[in-house]
């Protein structure tokens, strides 16, 4: 099976709750916590793509530090995600099955295959988002991109209804992610094919 790919489009007013867990309701009308694509990728061992990290505040970005550097994370419902080897050590020490650790103690392993890719625009004077702290969290790959939306789509905007314009804009983002993907992942890999499948859906 192809690896799971979770694409998450980020926006300016996004907070840590939006990034990790959101409030929702189940079929009985009860309030529950719902995992975001990032958390789902952590559980399943998928690839999480955060598109637009430059839009986030420094406080929201900071929550990724522990995940990236220590491979650990605590969610708002009290769940704890730990490195897979640490999870196995806790499991062995307590001599308890996975069901007990996850249901009773709310301790979950971060899948060893989990990977995180972020996409962003270059920093600007008006938005110097690329701080020293953030530079220590990721490896960076810079690629030259023309703004395909501005160059190709803007001349058509006045002739298209708003929903059609938004479709073109989203297609532009997908093209940019694909160009970035080609620069860091071999096109022959299952990960590459899985991402392309998601972008073309």
CSV table of C-alpha atoms in Angstrom, one decimal:
chain,number,residue,atom,x,y,z
A,1,UNK,CA,0.0,0.0,0.0
A,2,UNK,CA,1.1,3.5,-0.7
A,3,UNK,CA,2.1,5.7,2.3
A,4,UNK,CA,-0.6,7.9,3.8
A,5,UNK,CA,-0.2,11.6,2.8
A,6,UNK,CA,-1.9,14.2,4.9
A,7,UNK,CA,-1.9,17.7,3.4
A,8,UNK,CA,-2.9,20.6,5.7
A,9,UNK,CA,-3.3,24.1,4.4
A,10,UNK,CA,-2.4,26.7,7.0
A,11,UNK,CA,-3.9,30.1,7.5
A,12,UNK,CA,-2.9,33.3,9.3
A,13,UNK,CA,-5.2,33.1,12.4
A,14,UNK,CA,-4.5,29.4,13.0
A,15,UNK,CA,-3.7,28.5,16.6
A,16,UNK,CA,-2.2,25.5,18.2
A,17,UNK,CA,-5.6,23.9,18.7
A,18,UNK,CA,-6.4,24.2,15.0
A,19,UNK,CA,-3.0,22.6,14.3
A,20,UNK,CA,-3.4,19.6,16.6
A,21,UNK,CA,-6.9,18.9,17.7
A,22,UNK,CA,-10.3,20.6,17.1
A,23,UNK,CA,-13.5,20.6,18.9
A,24,UNK,CA,-16.4,18.7,17.2
A,25,UNK,CA,-19.5,16.7,17.9
A,26,UNK,CA,-20.2,13.0,17.3
A,27,UNK,CA,-23.5,11.4,16.1
A,28,UNK,CA,-25.0,11.7,19.6
A,29,UNK,CA,-24.3,15.4,19.8
A,30,UNK,CA,-21.5,15.0,22.3
A,31,UNK,CA,-18.5,17.3,22.2
A,32,UNK,CA,-15.3,15.5,21.2
A,33,UNK,CA,-11.7,16.2,20.2
A,34,UNK,CA,-11.0,15.5,16.5
A,35,UNK,CA,-7.5,14.9,15.3
A,36,UNK,CA,-6.1,17.0,12.5
A,37,UNK,CA,-4.2,15.6,9.5
A,38,UNK,CA,-0.9,16.2,11.3
A,39,UNK,CA,-1.9,13.9,14.2
A,40,UNK,CA,-3.4,11.3,11.8
A,41,UNK,CA,0.0,11.1,10.0
A,42,UNK,CA,1.8,10.7,13.3
A,43,UNK,CA,-0.4,7.7,14.1
A,44,UNK,CA,-0.4,6.0,10.7
A,45,UNK,CA,3.2,6.7,9.8
A,46,UNK,CA,2.3,8.9,7.0
A,47,UNK,CA,3.8,12.0,5.4
A,48,UNK,CA,2.3,15.3,6.7
A,49,UNK,CA,2.6,18.3,4.5
A,50,UNK,CA,2.0,21.7,6.1
A,51,UNK,CA,1.4,24.2,3.3
A,52,UNK,CA,2.0,27.8,4.3
A,53,UNK,CA,4.0,27.7,7.6
A,54,UNK,CA,5.0,31.3,6.9
A,55,UNK,CA,1.4,32.4,7.7
A,56,UNK,CA,1.5,31.0,11.3
A,57,UNK,CA,2.4,33.0,14.4
A,58,UNK,CA,5.6,32.2,16.2
A,59,UNK,CA,3.6,30.9,19.1
A,60,UNK,CA,1.8,28.4,16.9
A,61,UNK,CA,5.0,27.3,15.1
A,62,UNK,CA,6.7,26.7,18.5
A,63,UNK,CA,4.4,23.8,19.3
A,64,UNK,CA,6.1,21.9,16.5
A,65,UNK,CA,9.5,22.2,18.2
A,66,UNK,CA,9.0,19.3,20.6
A,67,UNK,CA,7.6,17.1,17.9
A,68,UNK,CA,10.4,17.8,15.4
A,69,UNK,CA,13.3,17.7,17.9
A,70,UNK,CA,12.2,15.2,20.6
A,71,UNK,CA,9.5,13.3,18.6
A,72,UNK,CA,7.1,13.9,21.5
A,73,UNK,CA,3.8,15.8,21.7
A,74,UNK,CA,1.0,16.3,24.3
A,75,UNK,CA,-2.5,17.0,22.9
A,76,UNK,CA,-5.3,19.1,24.4
A,77,UNK,CA,-7.3,16.0,25.5
A,78,UNK,CA,-4.3,14.8,27.6
A,79,UNK,CA,-3.0,12.3,25.1
A,80,UNK,CA,0.7,11.9,25.0
A,81,UNK,CA,2.6,10.9,21.8
A,82,UNK,CA,6.1,9.6,22.4
A,83,UNK,CA,8.9,8.1,20.2
A,84,UNK,CA,8.2,4.5,19.2
A,85,UNK,CA,11.2,3.1,21.1
A,86,UNK,CA,10.2,5.0,24.2
A,87,UNK,CA,6.7,3.7,23.9
A,88,UNK,CA,8.0,0.1,23.6
A,89,UNK,CA,10.1,0.7,26.7
A,90,UNK,CA,7.1,1.9,28.7
A,91,UNK,CA,5.0,-1.0,27.5
A,92,UNK,CA,7.7,-3.5,28.5
A,93,UNK,CA,8.2,-1.8,31.9
A,94,UNK,CA,4.5,-1.8,32.8
A,95,UNK,CA,3.9,-5.2,31.2
A,96,UNK,CA,0.7,-3.9,29.7
A,97,UNK,CA,-0.9,-4.3,26.3
A,98,UNK,CA,-1.4,-1.5,23.8
A,99,UNK,CA,-5.0,-1.2,24.6
A,100,UNK,CA,-4.3,-0.4,28.2
A,101,UNK,CA,-1.6,2.2,27.4
A,102,UNK,CA,-3.7,3.9,24.8
A,103,UNK,CA,-7.1,3.8,26.4
A,104,UNK,CA,-6.3,4.1,30.1
A,105,UNK,CA,-3.1,6.1,30.1
A,106,UNK,CA,-3.6,7.9,26.7
A,107,UNK,CA,0.0,7.1,25.6
A,108,UNK,CA,0.5,6.6,21.9
A,109,UNK,CA,3.6,5.9,19.8
A,110,UNK,CA,4.6,8.2,17.0
A,111,UNK,CA,5.0,5.8,14.1
A,112,UNK,CA,8.7,5.4,13.1
A,113,UNK,CA,7.7,6.1,9.4
A,114,UNK,CA,6.2,9.5,10.2
A,115,UNK,CA,7.7,12.4,8.3
A,116,UNK,CA,6.9,16.1,8.2
A,117,UNK,CA,7.4,18.5,5.3
A,118,UNK,CA,6.5,22.2,5.4
A,119,UNK,CA,6.0,24.6,2.5
A,120,UNK,CA,6.5,28.3,2.8
A,121,UNK,CA,7.2,31.5,0.9
A,122,UNK,CA,10.6,33.2,1.4
A,123,UNK,CA,10.8,35.5,4.5
A,124,UNK,CA,10.2,39.3,3.8
A,125,UNK,CA,10.8,42.4,5.8
A,126,UNK,CA,7.1,42.6,6.6
A,127,UNK,CA,7.0,38.9,7.7
A,128,UNK,CA,10.5,37.7,8.9
A,129,UNK,CA,9.0,34.4,9.9
A,130,UNK,CA,12.3,32.4,9.5
A,131,UNK,CA,13.7,32.8,13.0
A,132,UNK,CA,16.8,31.2,14.4
A,133,UNK,CA,14.6,28.8,16.4
A,134,UNK,CA,12.8,27.7,13.3
A,135,UNK,CA,16.0,27.2,11.3
A,136,UNK,CA,17.1,24.6,13.9
A,137,UNK,CA,13.9,22.6,13.4
A,138,UNK,CA,14.0,21.9,9.7
A,139,UNK,CA,16.3,21.3,6.7
A,140,UNK,CA,15.5,23.9,4.0
A,141,UNK,CA,15.4,23.5,0.2
A,142,UNK,CA,14.9,26.7,-1.8
A,143,UNK,CA,13.4,26.5,-5.2
A,144,UNK,CA,12.6,29.2,-7.8
A,145,UNK,CA,8.9,29.5,-8.5
A,146,UNK,CA,7.0,32.0,-10.4
A,147,UNK,CA,3.6,32.8,-9.0
A,148,UNK,CA,1.6,30.8,-11.4
A,149,UNK,CA,-1.7,32.2,-10.1
A,150,UNK,CA,-0.6,35.8,-10.6
A,151,UNK,CA,0.9,35.1,-14.0
A,152,UNK,CA,-1.7,32.8,-15.5
A,153,UNK,CA,-4.9,33.2,-13.5
A,154,UNK,CA,-5.3,36.9,-12.6
A,155,UNK,CA,-6.0,38.0,-16.2
A,156,UNK,CA,-9.0,35.6,-16.2
A,157,UNK,CA,-10.3,36.5,-12.7
A,158,UNK,CA,-12.7,39.2,-13.9
A,159,UNK,CA,-14.4,36.8,-16.3
A,160,UNK,CA,-14.7,33.9,-13.9
A,161,UNK,CA,-17.1,33.4,-10.9
A,162,UNK,CA,-15.5,33.3,-7.5
A,163,UNK,CA,-15.7,29.5,-7.0
A,164,UNK,CA,-13.8,29.0,-10.3
A,165,UNK,CA,-11.2,31.5,-9.3
A,166,UNK,CA,-10.6,29.7,-6.0
A,167,UNK,CA,-10.2,26.4,-7.9
A,168,UNK,CA,-7.4,27.9,-10.0
A,169,UNK,CA,-5.8,29.3,-6.9
A,170,UNK,CA,-5.8,25.8,-5.2
A,171,UNK,CA,-4.4,24.2,-8.4
A,172,UNK,CA,-1.6,26.8,-8.2
A,173,UNK,CA,-0.7,25.7,-4.7
A,174,UNK,CA,-0.8,22.0,-5.8
A,175,UNK,CA,1.7,22.8,-8.6
A,176,UNK,CA,4.0,24.5,-6.2
A,177,UNK,CA,3.9,21.6,-3.8
A,178,UNK,CA,4.7,19.2,-6.7
A,179,UNK,CA,7.7,21.2,-7.7
A,180,UNK,CA,9.0,21.2,-4.2
A,181,UNK,CA,8.3,17.5,-3.9
A,182,UNK,CA,10.3,16.8,-7.1
A,183,UNK,CA,13.3,18.5,-5.6
A,184,UNK,CA,13.4,16.5,-2.4
A,185,UNK,CA,11.8,13.1,-3.1
A,186,UNK,CA,12.6,10.7,-6.0
A,187,UNK,CA,9.7,10.4,-8.4
A,188,UNK,CA,10.2,6.6,-8.4
A,189,UNK,CA,9.3,6.3,-4.7
A,190,UNK,CA,5.9,5.2,-3.3
A,191,UNK,CA,5.9,8.4,-1.2
A,192,UNK,CA,6.1,10.6,-4.3
A,193,UNK,CA,3.3,8.6,-6.1
A,194,UNK,CA,1.1,8.8,-3.0
A,195,UNK,CA,1.5,12.6,-2.8
A,196,UNK,CA,0.8,13.1,-6.5
A,197,UNK,CA,-2.4,11.0,-6.1
A,198,UNK,CA,-3.6,13.3,-3.4
A,199,UNK,CA,-2.8,16.5,-5.3
A,200,UNK,CA,-4.8,15.3,-8.3
A,201,UNK,CA,-7.9,14.3,-6.4
